[in-house]
Coordinates of C-alpha atoms in Angstrom, one line a residue:
X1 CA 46.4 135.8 188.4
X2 CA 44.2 139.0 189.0
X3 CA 40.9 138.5 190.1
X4 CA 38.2 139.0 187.8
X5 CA 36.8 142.5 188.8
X6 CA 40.6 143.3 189.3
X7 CA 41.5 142.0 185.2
X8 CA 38.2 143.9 184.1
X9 CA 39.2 147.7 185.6
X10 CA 42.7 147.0 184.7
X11 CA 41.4 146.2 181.2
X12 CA 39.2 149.2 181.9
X13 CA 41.9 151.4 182.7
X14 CA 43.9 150.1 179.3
X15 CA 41.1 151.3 177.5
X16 CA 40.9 154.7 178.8
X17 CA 44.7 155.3 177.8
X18 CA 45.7 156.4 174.2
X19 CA 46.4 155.3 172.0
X20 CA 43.5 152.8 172.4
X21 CA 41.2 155.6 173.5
X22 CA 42.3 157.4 170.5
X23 CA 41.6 154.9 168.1
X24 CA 38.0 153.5 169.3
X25 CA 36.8 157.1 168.9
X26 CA 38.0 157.4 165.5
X27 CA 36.5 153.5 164.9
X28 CA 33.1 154.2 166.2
X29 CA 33.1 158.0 164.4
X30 CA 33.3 156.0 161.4
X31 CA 31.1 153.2 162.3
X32 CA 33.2 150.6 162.6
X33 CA 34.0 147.8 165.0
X34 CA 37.2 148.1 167.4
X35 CA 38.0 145.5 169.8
X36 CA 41.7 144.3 172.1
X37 CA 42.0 141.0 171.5
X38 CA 44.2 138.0 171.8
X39 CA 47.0 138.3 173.9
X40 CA 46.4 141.3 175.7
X41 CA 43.3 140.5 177.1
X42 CA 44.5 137.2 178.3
X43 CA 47.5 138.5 179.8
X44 CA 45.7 141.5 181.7
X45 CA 43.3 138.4 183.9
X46 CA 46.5 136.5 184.3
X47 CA 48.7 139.5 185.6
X48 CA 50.8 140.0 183.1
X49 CA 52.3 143.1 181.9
X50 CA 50.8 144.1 178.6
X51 CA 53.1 144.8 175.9
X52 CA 51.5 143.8 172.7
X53 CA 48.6 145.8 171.4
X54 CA 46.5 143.6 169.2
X55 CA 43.2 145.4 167.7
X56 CA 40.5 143.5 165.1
X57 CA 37.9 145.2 163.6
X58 CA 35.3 144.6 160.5
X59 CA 36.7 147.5 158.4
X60 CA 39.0 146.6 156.0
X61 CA 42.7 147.4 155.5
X62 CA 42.1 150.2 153.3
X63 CA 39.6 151.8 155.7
X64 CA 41.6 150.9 158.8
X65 CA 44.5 153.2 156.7
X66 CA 42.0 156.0 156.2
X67 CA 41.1 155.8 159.8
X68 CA 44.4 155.8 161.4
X69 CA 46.7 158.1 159.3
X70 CA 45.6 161.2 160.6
X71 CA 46.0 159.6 163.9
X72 CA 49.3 158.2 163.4
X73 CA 53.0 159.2 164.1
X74 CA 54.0 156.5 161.2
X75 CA 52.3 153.7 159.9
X76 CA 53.2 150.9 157.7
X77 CA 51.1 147.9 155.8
X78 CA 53.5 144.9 155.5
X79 CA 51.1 142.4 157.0
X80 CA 48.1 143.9 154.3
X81 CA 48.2 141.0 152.3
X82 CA 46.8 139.0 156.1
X83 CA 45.0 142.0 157.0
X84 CA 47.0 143.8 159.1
X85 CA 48.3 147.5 159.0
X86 CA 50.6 148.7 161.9
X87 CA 51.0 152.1 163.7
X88 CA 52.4 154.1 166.3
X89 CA 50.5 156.5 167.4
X90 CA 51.9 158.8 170.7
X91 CA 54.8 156.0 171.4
X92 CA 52.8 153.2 171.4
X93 CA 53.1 150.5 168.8
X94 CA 49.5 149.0 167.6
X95 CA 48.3 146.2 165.3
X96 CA 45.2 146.0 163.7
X97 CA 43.8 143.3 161.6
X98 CA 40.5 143.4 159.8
X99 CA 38.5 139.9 160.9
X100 CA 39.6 136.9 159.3
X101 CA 37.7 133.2 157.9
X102 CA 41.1 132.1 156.6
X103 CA 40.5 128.7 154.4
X104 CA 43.8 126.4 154.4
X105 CA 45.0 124.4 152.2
X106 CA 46.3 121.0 153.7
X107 CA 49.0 120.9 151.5
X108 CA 50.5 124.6 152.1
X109 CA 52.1 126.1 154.9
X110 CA 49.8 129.4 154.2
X111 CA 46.6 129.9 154.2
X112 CA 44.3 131.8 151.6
X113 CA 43.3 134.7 153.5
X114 CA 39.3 135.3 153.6
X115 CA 38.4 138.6 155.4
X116 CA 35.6 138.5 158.0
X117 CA 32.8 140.5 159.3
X118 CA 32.0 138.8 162.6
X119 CA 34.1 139.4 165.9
X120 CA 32.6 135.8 166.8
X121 CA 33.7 134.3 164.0
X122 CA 37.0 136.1 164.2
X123 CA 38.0 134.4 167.7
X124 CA 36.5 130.9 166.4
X125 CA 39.3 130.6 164.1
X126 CA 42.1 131.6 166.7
X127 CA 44.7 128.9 168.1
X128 CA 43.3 128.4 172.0
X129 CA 40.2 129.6 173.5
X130 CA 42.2 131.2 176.1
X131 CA 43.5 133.7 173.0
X132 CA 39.9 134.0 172.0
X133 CA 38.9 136.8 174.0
X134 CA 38.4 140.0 173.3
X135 CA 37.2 143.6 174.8
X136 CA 35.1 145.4 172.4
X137 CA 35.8 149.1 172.5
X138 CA 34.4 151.7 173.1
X139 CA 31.9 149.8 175.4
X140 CA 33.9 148.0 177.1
X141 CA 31.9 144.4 176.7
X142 CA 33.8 141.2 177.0
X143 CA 33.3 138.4 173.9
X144 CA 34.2 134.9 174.8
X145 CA 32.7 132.6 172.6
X146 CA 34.6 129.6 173.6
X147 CA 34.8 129.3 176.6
X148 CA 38.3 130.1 177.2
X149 CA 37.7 132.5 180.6
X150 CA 36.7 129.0 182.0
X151 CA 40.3 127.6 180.7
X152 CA 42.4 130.5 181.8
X153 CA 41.1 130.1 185.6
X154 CA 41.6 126.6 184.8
X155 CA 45.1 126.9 183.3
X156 CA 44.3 124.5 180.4
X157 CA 45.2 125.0 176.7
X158 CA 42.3 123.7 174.8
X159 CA 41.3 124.6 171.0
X160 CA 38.2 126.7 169.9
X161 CA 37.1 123.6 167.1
X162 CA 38.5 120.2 167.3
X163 CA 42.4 120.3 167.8
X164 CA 41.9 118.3 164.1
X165 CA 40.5 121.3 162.5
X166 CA 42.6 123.6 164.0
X167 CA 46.1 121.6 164.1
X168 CA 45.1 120.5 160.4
X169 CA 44.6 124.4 159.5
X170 CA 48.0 125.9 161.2
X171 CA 50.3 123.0 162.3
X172 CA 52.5 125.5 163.8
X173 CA 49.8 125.9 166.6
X174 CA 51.2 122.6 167.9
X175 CA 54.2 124.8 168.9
X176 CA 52.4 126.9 170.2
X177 CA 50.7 125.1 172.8
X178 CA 54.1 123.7 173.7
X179 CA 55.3 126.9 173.7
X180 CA 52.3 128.3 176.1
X181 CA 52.7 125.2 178.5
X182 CA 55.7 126.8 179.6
X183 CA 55.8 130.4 179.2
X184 CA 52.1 130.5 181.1
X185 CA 52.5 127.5 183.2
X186 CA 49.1 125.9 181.5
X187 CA 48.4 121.8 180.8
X188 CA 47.4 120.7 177.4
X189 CA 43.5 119.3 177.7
X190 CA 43.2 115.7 176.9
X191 CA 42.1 115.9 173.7
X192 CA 44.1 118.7 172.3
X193 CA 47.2 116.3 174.0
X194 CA 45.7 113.5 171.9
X195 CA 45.5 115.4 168.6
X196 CA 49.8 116.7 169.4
X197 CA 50.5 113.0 169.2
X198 CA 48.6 111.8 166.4
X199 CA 49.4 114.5 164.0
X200 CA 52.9 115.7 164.9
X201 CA 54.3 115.0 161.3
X202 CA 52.5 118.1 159.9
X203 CA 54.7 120.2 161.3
X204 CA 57.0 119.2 158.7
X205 CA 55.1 121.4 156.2
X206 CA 56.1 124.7 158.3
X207 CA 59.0 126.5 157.3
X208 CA 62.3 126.7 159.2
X209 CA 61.6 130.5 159.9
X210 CA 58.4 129.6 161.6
X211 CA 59.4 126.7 163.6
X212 CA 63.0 128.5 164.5
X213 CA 60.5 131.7 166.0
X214 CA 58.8 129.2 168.2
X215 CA 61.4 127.6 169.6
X216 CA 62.9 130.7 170.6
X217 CA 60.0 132.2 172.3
X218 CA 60.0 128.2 173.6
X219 CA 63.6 128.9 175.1
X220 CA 63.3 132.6 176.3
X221 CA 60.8 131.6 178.5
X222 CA 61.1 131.5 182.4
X223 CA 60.7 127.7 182.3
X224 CA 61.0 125.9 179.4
X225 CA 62.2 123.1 180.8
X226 CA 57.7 121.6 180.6
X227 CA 57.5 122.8 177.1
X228 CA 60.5 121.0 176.0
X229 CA 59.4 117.4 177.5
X230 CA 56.0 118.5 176.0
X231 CA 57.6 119.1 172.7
X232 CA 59.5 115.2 173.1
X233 CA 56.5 113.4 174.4
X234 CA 54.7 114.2 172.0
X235 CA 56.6 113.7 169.1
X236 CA 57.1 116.9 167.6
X237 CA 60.8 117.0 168.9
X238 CA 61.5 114.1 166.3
X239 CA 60.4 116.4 163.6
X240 CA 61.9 119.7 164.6
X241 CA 64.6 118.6 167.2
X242 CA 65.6 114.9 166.7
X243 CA 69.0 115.2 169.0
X244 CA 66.6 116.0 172.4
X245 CA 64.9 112.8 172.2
X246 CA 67.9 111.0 170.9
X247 CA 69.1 112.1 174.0
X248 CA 67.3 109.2 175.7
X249 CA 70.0 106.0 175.2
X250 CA 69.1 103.0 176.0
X251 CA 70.8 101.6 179.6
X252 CA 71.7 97.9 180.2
X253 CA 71.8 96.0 183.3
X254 CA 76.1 95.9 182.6
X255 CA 77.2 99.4 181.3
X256 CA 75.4 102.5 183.5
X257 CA 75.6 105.8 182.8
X258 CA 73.3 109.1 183.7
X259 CA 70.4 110.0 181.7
X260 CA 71.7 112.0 179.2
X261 CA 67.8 113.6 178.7
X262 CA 67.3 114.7 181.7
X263 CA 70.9 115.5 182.8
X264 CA 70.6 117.9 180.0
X265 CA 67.3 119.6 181.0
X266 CA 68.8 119.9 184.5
X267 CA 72.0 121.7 182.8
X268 CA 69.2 124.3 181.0
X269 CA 67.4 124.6 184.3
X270 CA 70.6 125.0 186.3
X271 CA 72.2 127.7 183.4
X272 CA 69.2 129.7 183.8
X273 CA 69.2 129.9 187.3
X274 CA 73.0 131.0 187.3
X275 CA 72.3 133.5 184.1
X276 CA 69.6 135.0 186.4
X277 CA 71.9 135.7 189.5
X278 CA 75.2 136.8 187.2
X279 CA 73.9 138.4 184.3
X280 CA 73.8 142.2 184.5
X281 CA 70.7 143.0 181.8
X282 CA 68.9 140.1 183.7
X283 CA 67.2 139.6 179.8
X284 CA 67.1 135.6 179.0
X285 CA 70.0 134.1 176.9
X286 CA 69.1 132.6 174.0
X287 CA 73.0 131.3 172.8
X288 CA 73.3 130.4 176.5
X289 CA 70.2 128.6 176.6
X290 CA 70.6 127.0 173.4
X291 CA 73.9 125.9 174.4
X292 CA 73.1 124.0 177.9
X293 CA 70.4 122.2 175.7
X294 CA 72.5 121.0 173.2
X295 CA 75.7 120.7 174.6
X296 CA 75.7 116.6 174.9
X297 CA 74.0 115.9 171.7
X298 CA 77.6 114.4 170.5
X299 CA 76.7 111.7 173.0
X300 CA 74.4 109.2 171.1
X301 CA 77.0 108.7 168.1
X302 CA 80.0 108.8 170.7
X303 CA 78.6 106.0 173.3
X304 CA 81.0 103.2 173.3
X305 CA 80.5 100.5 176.4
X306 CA 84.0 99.6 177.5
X307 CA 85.1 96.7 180.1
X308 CA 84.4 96.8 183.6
X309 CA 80.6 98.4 182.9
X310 CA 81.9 101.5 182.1
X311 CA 80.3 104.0 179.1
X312 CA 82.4 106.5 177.2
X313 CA 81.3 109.3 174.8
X314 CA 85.0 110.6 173.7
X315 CA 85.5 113.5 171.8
X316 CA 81.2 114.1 172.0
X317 CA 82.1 117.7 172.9
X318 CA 83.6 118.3 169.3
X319 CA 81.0 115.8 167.7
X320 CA 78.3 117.8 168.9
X321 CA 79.3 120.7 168.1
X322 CA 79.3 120.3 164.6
X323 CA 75.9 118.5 165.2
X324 CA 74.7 121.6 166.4
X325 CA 76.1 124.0 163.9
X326 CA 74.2 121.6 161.7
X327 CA 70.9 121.5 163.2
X328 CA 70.6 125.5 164.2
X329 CA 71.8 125.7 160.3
X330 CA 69.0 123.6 159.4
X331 CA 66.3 125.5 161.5
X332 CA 67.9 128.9 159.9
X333 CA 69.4 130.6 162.7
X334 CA 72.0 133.5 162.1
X335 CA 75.5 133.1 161.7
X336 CA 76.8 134.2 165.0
X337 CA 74.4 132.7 166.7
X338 CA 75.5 129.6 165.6
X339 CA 79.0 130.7 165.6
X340 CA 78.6 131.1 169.7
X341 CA 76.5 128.1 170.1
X342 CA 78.7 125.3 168.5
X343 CA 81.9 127.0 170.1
X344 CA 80.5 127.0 173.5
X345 CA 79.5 123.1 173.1
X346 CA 83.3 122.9 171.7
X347 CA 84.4 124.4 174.8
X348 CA 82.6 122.9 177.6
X349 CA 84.7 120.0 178.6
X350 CA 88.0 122.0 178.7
X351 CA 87.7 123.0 182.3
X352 CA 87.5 119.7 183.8
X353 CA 91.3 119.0 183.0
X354 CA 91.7 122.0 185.6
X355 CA 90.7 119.1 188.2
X356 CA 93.3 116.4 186.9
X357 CA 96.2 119.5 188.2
X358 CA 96.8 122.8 188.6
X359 CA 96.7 124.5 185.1
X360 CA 99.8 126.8 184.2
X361 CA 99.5 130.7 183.6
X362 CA 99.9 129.8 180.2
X363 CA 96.9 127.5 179.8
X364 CA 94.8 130.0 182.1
X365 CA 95.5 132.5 178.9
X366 CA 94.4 129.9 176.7
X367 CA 91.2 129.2 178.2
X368 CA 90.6 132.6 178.1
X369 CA 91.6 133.2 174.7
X370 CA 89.9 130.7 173.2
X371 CA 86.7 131.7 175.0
X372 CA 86.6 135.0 173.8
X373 CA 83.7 136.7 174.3
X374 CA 81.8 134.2 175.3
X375 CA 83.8 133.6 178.4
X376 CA 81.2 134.6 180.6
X377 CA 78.7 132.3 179.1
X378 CA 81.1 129.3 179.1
X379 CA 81.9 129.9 183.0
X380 CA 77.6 129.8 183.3
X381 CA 77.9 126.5 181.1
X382 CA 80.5 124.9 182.7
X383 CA 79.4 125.3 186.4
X384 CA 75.5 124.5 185.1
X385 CA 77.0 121.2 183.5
X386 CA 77.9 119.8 187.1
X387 CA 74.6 117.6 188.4
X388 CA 75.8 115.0 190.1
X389 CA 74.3 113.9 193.6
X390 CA 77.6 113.3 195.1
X391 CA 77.8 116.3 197.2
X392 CA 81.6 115.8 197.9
X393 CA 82.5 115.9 193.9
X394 CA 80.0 118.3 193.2
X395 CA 81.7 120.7 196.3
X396 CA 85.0 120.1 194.5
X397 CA 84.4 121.3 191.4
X398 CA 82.8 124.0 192.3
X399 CA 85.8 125.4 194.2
X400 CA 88.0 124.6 191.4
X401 CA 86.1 126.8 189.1
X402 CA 85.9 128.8 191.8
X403 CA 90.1 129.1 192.0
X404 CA 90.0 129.3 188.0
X405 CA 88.0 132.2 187.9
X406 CA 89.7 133.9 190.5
X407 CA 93.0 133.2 188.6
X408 CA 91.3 134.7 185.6
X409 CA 90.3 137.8 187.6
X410 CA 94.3 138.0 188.9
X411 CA 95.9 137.4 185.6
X412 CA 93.4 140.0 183.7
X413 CA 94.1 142.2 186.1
X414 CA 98.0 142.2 185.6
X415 CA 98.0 141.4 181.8
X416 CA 94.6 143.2 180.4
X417 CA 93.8 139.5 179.2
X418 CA 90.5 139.6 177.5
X419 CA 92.7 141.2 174.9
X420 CA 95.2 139.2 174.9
X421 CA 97.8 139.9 171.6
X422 CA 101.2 139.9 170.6
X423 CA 103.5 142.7 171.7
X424 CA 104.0 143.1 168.4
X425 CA 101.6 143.9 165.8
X426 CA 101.8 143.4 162.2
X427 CA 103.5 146.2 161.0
X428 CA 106.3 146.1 163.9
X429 CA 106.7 142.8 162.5
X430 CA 107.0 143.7 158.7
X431 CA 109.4 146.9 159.8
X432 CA 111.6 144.3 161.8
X433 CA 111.7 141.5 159.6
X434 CA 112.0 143.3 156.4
X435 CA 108.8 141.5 154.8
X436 CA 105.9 142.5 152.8
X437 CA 102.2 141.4 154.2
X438 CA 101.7 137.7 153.3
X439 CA 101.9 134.1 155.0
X440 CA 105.4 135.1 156.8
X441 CA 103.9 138.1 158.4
X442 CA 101.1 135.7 160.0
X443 CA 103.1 132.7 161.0
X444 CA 105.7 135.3 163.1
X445 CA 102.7 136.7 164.4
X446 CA 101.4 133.4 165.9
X447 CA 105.0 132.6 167.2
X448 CA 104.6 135.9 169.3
X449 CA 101.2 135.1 170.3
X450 CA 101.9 131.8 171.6
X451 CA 105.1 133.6 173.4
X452 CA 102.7 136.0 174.9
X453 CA 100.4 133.2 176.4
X454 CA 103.2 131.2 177.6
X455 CA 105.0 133.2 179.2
X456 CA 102.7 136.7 179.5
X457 CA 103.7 140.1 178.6
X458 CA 107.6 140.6 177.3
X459 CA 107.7 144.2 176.3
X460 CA 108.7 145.4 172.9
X461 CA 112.4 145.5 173.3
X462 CA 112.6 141.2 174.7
X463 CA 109.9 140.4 171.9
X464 CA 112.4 142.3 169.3
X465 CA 115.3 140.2 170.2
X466 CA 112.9 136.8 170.0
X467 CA 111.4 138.0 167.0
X468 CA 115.0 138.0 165.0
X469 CA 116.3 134.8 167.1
X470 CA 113.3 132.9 165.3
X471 CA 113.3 134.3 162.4
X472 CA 117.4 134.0 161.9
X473 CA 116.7 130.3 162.9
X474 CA 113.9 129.3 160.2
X475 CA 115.6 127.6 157.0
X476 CA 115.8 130.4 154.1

C-alpha cells in the first residue's frame, strides 16, 4: 500500500496525463463537474496498477457527448440508458457517468435510474466506502464522504448506508464484497458480515449473467481461495453454488474419509500455484480454475460407506462432470467453457491407474488423445489433485506423473502425437474401399485410429493391407 502523500502525487501525476487532462479542461470550459472516482482512486493508495478509468460528473449524457466528441477518437453510448457514454480518446479507454440517485425496486433486479447533481450524493449510493472516493478534477481535491480512506488503511469492506439499504438496493453487491475479500485481501466489517448472512436469498433475484461475471472476477483473482469460504459461510454459495458447500459430508466415528471442502480449496490453491510456474502467458485460468473447484462435486451423491470403515465415491469423476456441465449451464457460461470444464473433471482420475502398472504405448496415446487440448491443463489438475500428508505417497505420485509426462514428451516426439490420426484419411479410405461417404467410411476410420494408438505409426502401404484384411473380413 502507498503511503498517503505517495497515493496523492501518483493520483496527481494521473491527473496531469491525457486523456484525463484533456477531458477536465473541456469539463471546466463548459462548467461542468469532472471527477476519477471508484476504483481508480482506491487502487492508486493501495498500489495498484490503474487500468480502469472511471469519470462522474453533473452534466448529463447528452452534454457529456457534446463535450467529448470533438475530443474523441471514437465514442459510443451503450450504457446511456444508466448514464454512461464511453470513449477513447489518444489510446485510452474512459467512462463517464453523469451522477446517479438510482431508486430500486425490491422486487427487480434493476433499478430505475434517477440522475444526480451532487458528487456527495453520487458516492453515498456506491457499494463500499472504500469505492466512494473520488478526485475532483481539475483541482485536484479529494471527496470522501464515508469514511472509506479510514477502511482502506484499515482493509475492511464496510457499506456507505446500512448493508440493509444497500444489499436490499443491489443484492449483487453481496458478491461483491466476497469478491473484494479476496482480490484486495480486505475483511467484511461486522455488520456488513451480519447483513451477508441474513439476507443471502436475494441474490436469487440477480440474473445468471450478473452472478456468472462475479464469480469469475471471484476466480481470476490471486487468492480466491477467502472469497470462496466467504461466499459458503455466509450462505450465498447455497444460492449461487450449492455443490461447494455440499462439499462438506458429514464424518462418523466408523467410516473416515478427507474433507472433501477443503481438500478441494487446497486442489484450487495448489492448481494455481502450479499454473503460475508452467504457464507461459502467466494470465489466470479460468477453465483451470473452475475445474480444480469443481472437480469432486460427484462426491456427495457417490459416497457409499463400505465394511471395514472404508468410504467410496465410485464413478464421482463422471457424476460430477455432468453436475458441472449442469451447474456452469445454469449460471450461463459459454459452450466451450463448459465443454473444457466437465471434460477435465471427466478426466482427472484417469492417471492414477498409471500407479496400479506401467501403462502401454498404446494407453500413453490415449491419454493423450482424449485430453486434447486441454492436456496441459489436465497434467496442472492432476498433480494439484494430490494433498495428502503422507509424504512417501505424495513423493510417489509425483514421480509417476513425472515418468508419464516424460513418456509423453518421448512418444510426441517420435509420433507428432498431439495430432494423433489415422494414416489414412477419409478419402484414401473411400479410394481403397470403393465406398461413398457415409457410416462405413467412419467406422474403418476408427478401426485405423485405434490401430494407430495401439500400435503407433504403420505407414500407408502396412495400413493399406490392414485396411482390406478388415474390411474383406466384415459380413457383406
Amino acid at each position: 500500500m502507498r503511503s498517503v502523500a505517495d497515493s496523492l502525487s501518483f493520483l496527481a501525476d494521473l491527473a496531469g496525463r491525457p486523456p484525463i487532462s484533456v477531458l477536465a479542461e473541456a469539463f471546466h470550459a463548459a462548467g461542468h463537474d469532472l471527477a476519477l472516482v471508484g476504483g481508480p482512486v482506491r487502487d492508486a493508495f493501495l498500489g495498484r496498477a490503474v487500468h480502469d478509468l472511471d469519470l462522474t460528473t453533473d452534466a448529463t449524457p447528452d452534454e457529456i457527448l457534446r463535450i467529448v466528441k470533438p475530443l474523441a477518437d471514437a465514442h459510443w453510448d451503450i450504457g446511456r440508458a444508466y448514464g454512461t457514454i464511453g470513449a477513447r480518446i489518444g489510446g485510452e479507454t474512459v467512462e463517464i457517468t453523469t451522477y446517479r440517485s438510482d431508486v430500486y425496486d425490491q422486487a427487480s433486479r434493476k433499478p430505475s435510474v434517477e440522475f444526480g447533481t451532487s458528487l456527495e450524493a453520487d458516492l453515498l449510493r456506491r457499494d463500499f466506502t472504500v469505492n466512494a472516493l473520488a478526485l475532483k478534477l481539475p483541482e485536484l481535491v479529494l471527496v470522501d464522504p464515508s469514511g472509506g480512506m479510514d477502511d482502506l488503511l484499515a482493509g475492511v469492506l464496510r457499506t456507505p448506508s446500512t448493508p440493509e439499504v444497500s444489499f436490499g438496493d443491489d443484492p449483487l453487491r453481496m458478491l461483491r464484497a466476497v469478491r473484494f475479500t479476496a482480490q484486495l485481501g480486505f475483511t467484511v466489517d461486522d455488520e456488513t458480515r451480519f447483513a451477508l448472512d441474513e439476507m443471502a436469498g436475494r441474490i436469487e433475484i440477480i440474473s445468471a449473467e450478473r452472478v456468472n461475471e462475479e464469480l469469475s472476477k471471484l476466480l481470476l483473482s490471486p487468492a480466491p481461495r477467502r472469497g470462496i469460504e466467504l461466499l459458503v459461510e455466509s450462505g450465498l454459495a447455497a444460492f449461487v453454488l450449492p455443490e461447494i458447500p455440499a462439499l462438506s459430508l458429514e464424518m462418523d466415528e466408523h467410516h473416515h474419509h478427507k474433507d472433501v471442502y477443503q481438500h478441494s480449496l487446497t486442489v484450487l490453491d495448489q492448481a494455481i500455484d502450479l499454473e503460475r510456474s508452467r504457464q507461459f502467458d502467466g494470465a489466470p485460468d479460468l477453465v483451470l480454475r473452475l475445474a480444480a473447484l469443481l472437480h469432486d462435486i460427484g462426491k456427495p451423491a457417490t459416497r457409499r460407506l463400505e465394511p471395514g470403515g472404508v468410504v467410496s465415491f465410485h464413478h464421482h469423476d463422471l457424476v460430477g462432470s455432468k453436475l458441472a456441465k449442469k451447474r456452469l449451464k445454469a449460471l450461463r457460461f459459454d459452450n466451450d467453457t463448459i465443454a473444457a470444464v466437465s471434460r477435465l473433471i471427466e478426466l482427472h482420475l484417469r492417471f492414477f491407474g498409471y500407479t496400479d502398472g506401467a501403462w502401454t504405448d498404446s494407453a500413453v496415446r490415449r491419454y493423450v488423445r482424449d485430453a486434447g487440448p486441454l492436456l496441459e491443463r489436465l497434467h496442472i489438475l492432476v498433480r494439484a489433485d494430490v494433498t495428502t500428508r503422507n509424504v512417501r505417497k505424495a513423493d510417489r505420485l509425483s514421480f509417476a506423473y513425472d515418468d508419464l509426462e516424460a513418456r509423453i514428451a518421448e512418444l510426441a516426439s517420435q509420433e507428432e502425437l498431439d495430432s494423433t490420426r489415422p494414416d489414412l484419411n477419409g478419402e484414401q479410405i473411400m479410394a481403397i474401399l470403393g465406398l461413398a461417404p457415409g457410416r462405413e467410411v467412419g467406422e474403418a476410420y476408427r478401426f485405423l485410429l485405434e490401430l494407430r494408438l495401439e500400435e503407433g505409426p504403420l505407414g500407408e502401404e502396412e495400413a493399406t493391407r490392414r485396411l482390406l484384411a478388415w474390411a474383406s473380413a466384415r459380413p457383406a
